[in-house]
C-alpha cells in the first residue's frame, strides 16, 4: 500500500465541531450535522442518496422522507444496496428499480453493480452529488462498505461529487483485527486488502479507499460525527438500532459477526433462521463436547453454552441441531476474530462431520487460503492467528493515517 493523496483528502473533510459542555456526551451523526446546517454542503445540487432502513434520524424518521420534505435540499433519486432501500429483500437479494410509494422518488438498484454500469446508472439519474448514509457493522465481509467503494468508483467515472455522512462503528474503532484480504481473493465480500475487523467508520473507510485503492480519487467530502469516541460501543450512542440486514437484529450480533460469519464457509449453521444469528452455531449430531472444548481454551471475555435450536430457514431448516451459544461477558477483552478461529478449530476436532463448503467460500471470507489450510493441517488457534500478524501490522500502519476520531 502507498500512502498518497492525504493532503488532498484532508481538505475535503468537514471537521468535527468541538464538543461544548451541554452536549459533550451527545453523539450527533453526520446527517444530524448536515441537517442542522441547513444542508449547505448540498446547496444547488441535485442529490441522489445511497441508503437503506438504517438511514434514520434520532426519532426513527427515515432521512429520505425528511430530506424529501425539506425545501433546503433537492433530493431527486435514491440508490438501494443489498436488501434494498426499504429493506424488503433477504441476503443475496435487492429490490430492483421502482418508484418509492412514500415519496415518488425513483429508486435505482446498486446491488452487484460496479464500474461503468453503475456509473451509467448515476448518469441516467441526473444527480450531481451522491450521498452515502448506511450503518456499517465493522466487518470486511459486510457488503455495505463495498457498496460504498463501488459507488465512489462509479461516481468518479461519472464525474459526480461524493459525500459520506458518518455513523458509529457499533463495535468500536479501537483497533483492527484479523487477516487482511489478499487481492486474488477479491469479491463483493472483500474488494480490497483491509482487515477482517477493520475498526473504522464509513467516513474513515471512504478516505482510505480514496487514498489507497481507487485508480483515481473521487471529489470526496465527509460529514463527521461529534461526540463519538473510538472506545464506545453502539449502546453508548443514544441512537436507535435498526437491523442493517435481516440477520443483524441487534448490536450484540455485530459484536460477534466478524468472527462467526466465517461459519458461512462451513457445513455448520451460523444461526440464520433463529432469533440469535451468528451467536448460535451448530449442526446435527453436535453435542456438549464442543462447548466444553472451546471453554477450556479460556478465551478472554467470552463463554460458550451448550445449545440446541431449530432453524426456520437456511441450513438445517426445520431440524433440531446441537452446538453453542456465544455469551460475551467482557466486550473490551473480547476478540471476535480469534474467537471465531477457536470455534472453527474446536468444531473440527470434536465433530467428525465437519466440512468446508465445497466452493471454499471460507477463503473469500478470510481473504486467503491460510485459515482453511492451517486448520486442516492441525494448527491451533494461536498458530493460525500468528500467521496474519505481519500483514495486519502493515494494514494498521496505513489505517492510522485515515482515522478521524480519538
XYZ file of C-alpha atoms in Angstrom:
406
model
C 0.000 0.000 0.000
C 1.156 3.523 -0.701
C 0.123 6.464 1.430
C -0.941 9.012 -1.160
C -3.294 11.968 -1.704
C -3.545 12.686 2.034
C -3.279 16.430 1.750
C -5.947 16.468 -0.945
C -8.264 14.329 1.159
C -7.738 16.209 4.396
C -9.071 19.413 2.837
C -12.252 17.602 1.767
C -13.279 16.578 5.285
C -15.802 18.633 7.261
C -14.015 18.842 10.609
C -15.841 17.810 13.755
C -17.126 20.718 15.821
C -15.519 20.758 19.295
C -17.891 19.459 21.939
C -19.405 22.043 24.260
C -20.290 21.195 27.868
C -24.020 20.896 27.181
C -23.583 18.192 24.524
C -20.244 16.627 25.379
C -21.868 13.197 25.799
C -24.407 13.640 22.996
C -23.475 11.959 19.740
C -24.527 13.720 16.544
C -24.402 11.752 13.314
C -23.208 13.124 10.007
C -26.806 13.509 8.866
C -27.763 15.405 12.026
C -24.922 17.859 11.448
C -25.775 18.195 7.761
C -29.442 18.943 8.502
C -28.600 21.327 11.359
C -26.509 23.325 8.882
C -29.461 23.644 6.509
C -27.891 21.199 4.031
C -25.454 23.918 2.975
C -22.946 21.272 1.810
C -25.546 20.184 -0.779
C -26.718 23.640 -1.831
C -27.607 23.998 -5.505
C -27.038 20.308 -6.210
C -29.366 17.584 -7.434
C -28.884 14.881 -4.823
C -29.020 11.099 -5.003
C -28.616 9.123 -1.799
C -27.334 5.591 -1.208
C -29.114 4.355 1.888
C -31.267 1.645 3.461
C -33.512 1.278 6.563
C -30.603 2.315 8.837
C -30.624 5.833 7.391
C -32.771 7.235 10.174
C -32.931 10.208 12.486
C -32.905 10.010 16.254
C -36.717 9.903 16.293
C -36.621 6.977 13.772
C -37.821 9.015 10.777
C -36.093 7.957 7.579
C -33.694 10.571 6.240
C -35.102 10.211 2.701
C -38.556 11.150 3.987
C -37.066 14.042 5.960
C -34.976 15.373 3.073
C -37.802 14.959 0.580
C -39.980 17.322 2.630
C -37.257 19.920 3.221
C -37.060 22.818 0.721
C -33.365 23.335 1.524
C -32.300 20.182 -0.318
C -33.121 18.923 -3.814
C -33.322 15.153 -3.404
C -34.047 13.582 -6.793
C -33.021 9.893 -6.573
C -32.389 7.015 -4.169
C -29.944 4.132 -4.676
C -30.606 0.848 -2.868
C -27.914 -1.690 -1.805
C -28.246 -5.385 -0.950
C -31.573 -5.999 0.866
C -32.948 -2.832 -0.783
C -33.622 0.778 0.172
C -36.668 -0.096 2.280
C -35.165 -3.450 3.349
C -37.617 -5.913 1.834
C -35.061 -8.403 0.436
C -33.202 -11.231 2.191
C -29.454 -11.929 1.935
C -28.277 -12.011 -1.660
C -31.296 -10.029 -2.887
C -32.356 -6.484 -3.719
C -35.472 -4.540 -4.644
C -34.760 -3.651 -8.272
C -35.821 -0.413 -9.970
C -39.085 1.170 -8.785
C -40.654 4.443 -7.673
C -40.861 4.802 -3.900
C -44.552 4.924 -2.895
C -43.917 7.233 0.058
C -42.026 9.962 -1.815
C -42.441 9.223 -5.503
C -38.667 9.280 -5.891
C -37.045 6.898 -8.378
C -35.156 4.108 -6.628
C -32.241 2.537 -8.505
C -30.657 -0.818 -7.659
C -26.887 -0.796 -6.995
C -26.554 -4.385 -5.762
C -23.762 -6.285 -7.557
C -23.261 -3.332 -9.906
C -19.933 -1.565 -10.182
C -17.642 0.262 -12.592
C -19.090 1.677 -15.801
C -22.560 0.018 -15.491
C -23.057 1.679 -12.094
C -21.603 4.953 -13.399
C -24.182 4.828 -16.201
C -26.952 4.499 -13.595
C -25.644 7.588 -11.801
C -25.518 9.466 -15.102
C -29.033 8.392 -16.089
C -30.389 9.506 -12.708
C -29.379 13.096 -13.437
C -27.881 13.755 -9.997
C -24.877 15.991 -9.349
C -23.877 14.620 -5.943
C -24.056 11.110 -4.480
C -24.618 10.964 -0.695
C -23.929 7.777 1.293
C -25.568 7.095 4.670
C -25.727 3.443 5.797
C -24.965 1.890 9.196
C -21.995 -0.472 8.942
C -21.147 -3.253 11.441
C -17.345 -3.213 11.293
C -16.584 -6.407 9.336
C -14.808 -6.655 5.980
C -17.312 -9.112 4.563
C -20.386 -6.972 5.307
C -21.281 -5.765 1.829
C -22.308 -2.168 2.518
C -18.717 -0.937 2.701
C -18.120 -2.414 -0.753
C -21.283 -0.702 -1.981
C -19.559 2.440 -0.684
C -16.391 1.551 -2.588
C -18.241 0.673 -5.805
C -20.314 3.848 -5.640
C -17.223 6.001 -5.080
C -15.527 4.398 -8.074
C -18.639 4.814 -10.240
C -19.118 8.425 -9.100
C -15.567 9.179 -10.181
C -16.201 7.628 -13.590
C -19.453 9.570 -13.954
C -17.910 12.858 -12.832
C -20.064 13.103 -9.709
C -19.250 14.544 -6.315
C -19.433 12.128 -3.336
C -20.465 12.932 0.250
C -20.317 10.427 3.133
C -22.438 11.012 6.249
C -20.756 9.253 9.139
C -22.248 6.899 11.721
C -20.619 4.946 14.587
C -18.775 1.698 14.175
C -21.030 -0.254 16.568
C -18.214 -2.479 17.850
C -15.858 0.472 18.479
C -12.941 1.747 16.442
C -10.261 0.703 18.919
C -8.180 -1.487 16.637
C -8.132 -3.620 13.511
C -8.155 -7.398 13.982
C -7.904 -10.491 11.832
C -6.397 -11.433 8.479
C -6.023 -8.952 5.636
C -7.556 -9.787 2.257
C -5.175 -10.961 -0.476
C -6.149 -9.284 -3.739
C -6.521 -12.549 -5.681
C -9.460 -13.378 -3.373
C -11.330 -10.135 -4.018
C -15.126 -10.468 -4.258
C -18.136 -8.447 -3.127
C -17.423 -9.634 0.438
C -13.971 -8.032 0.175
C -12.832 -5.815 -2.672
C -9.563 -4.544 -1.201
C -6.886 -5.560 1.357
C -8.299 -4.453 4.694
C -8.502 -6.380 7.968
C -11.415 -8.693 8.715
C -12.488 -6.431 11.613
C -11.373 -3.040 10.281
C -12.133 -0.829 13.297
C -13.100 2.193 11.179
C -16.182 4.278 10.455
C -17.568 4.575 6.934
C -16.138 8.086 6.569
C -12.697 6.810 7.545
C -13.045 3.914 5.121
C -14.076 6.322 2.360
C -10.891 8.311 2.893
C -8.852 5.091 2.920
C -10.488 3.891 -0.307
C -9.909 7.253 -1.981
C -6.306 7.488 -0.875
C -5.191 3.893 -1.353
C -7.371 1.877 -3.706
C -9.318 3.891 -6.277
C -7.471 4.291 -9.583
C -8.317 7.999 -9.419
C -9.811 9.852 -6.432
C -13.423 10.963 -6.439
C -14.256 14.502 -5.219
C -14.998 13.435 -1.645
C -16.437 15.187 1.383
C -17.087 13.544 4.733
C -19.518 14.958 7.290
C -18.243 13.724 10.623
C -19.958 12.867 13.866
C -19.468 14.804 17.055
C -19.440 13.130 20.456
C -18.166 9.736 19.276
C -15.108 8.131 20.879
C -13.273 5.165 19.394
C -13.762 3.124 22.569
C -17.562 3.414 22.594
C -19.930 0.617 21.694
C -23.225 1.310 19.972
C -25.336 1.322 23.120
C -23.433 4.424 24.272
C -24.526 6.347 21.175
C -28.105 7.050 22.262
C -29.227 6.118 18.747
C -31.935 3.552 17.974
C -30.673 0.308 16.440
C -32.209 -0.639 13.110
C -31.152 -4.052 11.751
C -28.855 -3.218 8.791
C -29.845 -6.580 7.307
C -32.377 -9.265 8.281
C -29.795 -11.364 10.120
C -28.244 -8.488 12.087
C -31.083 -7.985 14.591
C -29.110 -6.360 17.422
C -25.838 -4.616 18.123
C -24.874 -7.787 20.021
C -24.984 -9.606 16.686
C -22.486 -7.138 15.250
C -20.184 -7.791 18.203
C -19.656 -11.440 17.214
C -20.225 -11.205 13.455
C -16.667 -10.529 12.286
C -15.682 -13.900 13.771
C -18.667 -16.205 13.480
C -19.628 -15.205 9.941
C -16.728 -17.490 8.989
C -19.129 -20.366 9.661
C -20.872 -19.409 6.410
C -17.884 -21.161 4.849
C -18.647 -24.447 6.632
C -21.437 -27.013 6.741
C -22.483 -25.838 10.225
C -25.368 -23.452 10.777
C -24.319 -19.902 11.591
C -27.685 -19.389 13.284
C -29.624 -17.988 10.330
C -33.274 -18.784 10.828
C -33.043 -18.287 14.607
C -33.545 -15.275 16.852
C -29.783 -15.213 17.534
C -27.991 -15.438 14.174
C -24.185 -15.619 14.460
C -24.496 -16.116 18.236
C -25.876 -19.645 17.788
C -23.761 -22.155 15.856
C -24.382 -25.844 15.326
C -25.174 -28.915 13.242
C -26.867 -32.304 13.534
C -25.039 -34.698 15.883
C -23.017 -31.920 17.578
C -23.266 -32.188 21.359
C -21.912 -30.636 24.546
C -18.328 -31.617 23.790
C -17.949 -28.550 21.571
C -18.871 -26.027 24.279
C -16.597 -27.848 26.729
C -13.675 -27.832 24.299
C -13.844 -24.153 23.471
C -14.437 -23.137 27.109
C -11.239 -24.994 28.036
C -9.270 -22.523 25.916
C -10.050 -19.696 28.347
C -10.675 -17.153 25.609
C -10.866 -13.632 27.063
C -14.256 -12.035 27.628
C -16.456 -14.898 26.441
C -18.094 -18.161 27.499
C -19.933 -20.802 25.489
C -23.151 -22.597 26.403
C -24.250 -25.962 25.047
C -27.282 -25.100 22.936
C -29.926 -26.776 20.765
C -32.034 -24.967 18.182
C -34.191 -25.469 15.088
C -33.543 -23.031 12.213
C -36.661 -21.860 10.386
C -34.709 -21.333 7.153
C -31.194 -21.709 5.693
C -29.010 -24.635 6.825
C -30.832 -27.435 8.702
C -34.212 -25.802 8.170
C -36.786 -27.460 10.424
C -34.224 -29.777 12.042
C -33.029 -29.716 15.644
C -29.288 -29.194 15.800
C -26.763 -29.029 18.620
C -23.982 -26.546 19.141
C -23.056 -23.492 21.156
C -24.388 -20.104 22.084
C -21.783 -17.366 22.475
C -22.077 -15.244 25.605
C -19.799 -12.180 25.527
C -19.122 -11.199 29.125
C -16.423 -8.544 28.695
C -16.720 -6.640 25.424
C -13.451 -4.782 25.922
C -11.461 -8.012 26.281
C -13.305 -9.995 23.611
C -11.575 -10.611 20.250
C -14.244 -11.786 17.790
C -11.887 -12.976 15.045
C -9.629 -15.015 17.336
C -12.770 -16.443 18.949
C -14.139 -17.385 15.535
C -10.930 -19.238 14.698
C -11.044 -21.056 18.034
C -14.594 -22.166 17.314
C -13.561 -23.494 13.887
C -10.560 -25.329 15.319
C -12.558 -26.975 18.108
C -15.560 -27.795 15.911
C -13.287 -29.690 13.531
C -11.779 -31.625 16.435
C -14.993 -32.656 18.203
C -17.304 -33.305 15.239
C -16.406 -35.879 12.606
C -18.902 -34.366 10.182
C -17.131 -31.001 9.953
C -16.533 -29.828 6.384
C -15.781 -26.643 4.494
C -18.219 -25.513 1.815
C -17.286 -27.163 -1.461
C -16.638 -23.800 -3.138
C -14.103 -22.871 -0.416
C -16.164 -19.814 0.483
C -14.118 -19.633 3.682
C -11.188 -18.397 1.573
C -13.281 -15.480 0.280
C -14.402 -14.621 3.813
C -10.937 -14.775 5.380
C -9.142 -13.359 2.349
C -6.759 -16.218 1.560
C -6.336 -19.974 1.859
C -4.396 -19.599 5.122
C -7.130 -20.160 7.709
C -8.570 -23.187 5.938
C -5.274 -24.904 5.142
C -3.758 -24.291 8.576
C -6.802 -25.658 10.370
C -6.863 -28.673 8.048
C -3.183 -29.245 8.885
C -3.999 -29.363 12.607
C -2.864 -25.869 13.616
C -4.188 -24.478 16.885
C -5.844 -21.118 17.407
C -2.689 -19.244 18.410
C -0.774 -20.597 15.423
C -3.469 -19.552 12.968
C -3.733 -16.073 14.490
C 0.057 -15.670 14.435
C 0.013 -16.323 10.693
C -1.599 -12.991 9.829
C 0.159 -10.671 12.289
C 2.687 -9.236 9.824
C 0.068 -8.243 7.247
C -2.211 -6.933 9.997
C 0.573 -4.705 11.326
C 1.097 -3.298 7.822
C -2.619 -2.551 7.479
C -2.745 -0.895 10.903
C 0.107 1.383 9.857
C -1.817 2.542 6.782
C -5.139 2.696 8.636
C -3.925 5.150 11.261
C -3.325 7.799 8.598
C -7.064 7.923 7.835
C -8.571 7.885 11.327
C -10.711 10.915 12.166
C -11.645 10.390 15.829
C -9.812 9.835 19.102
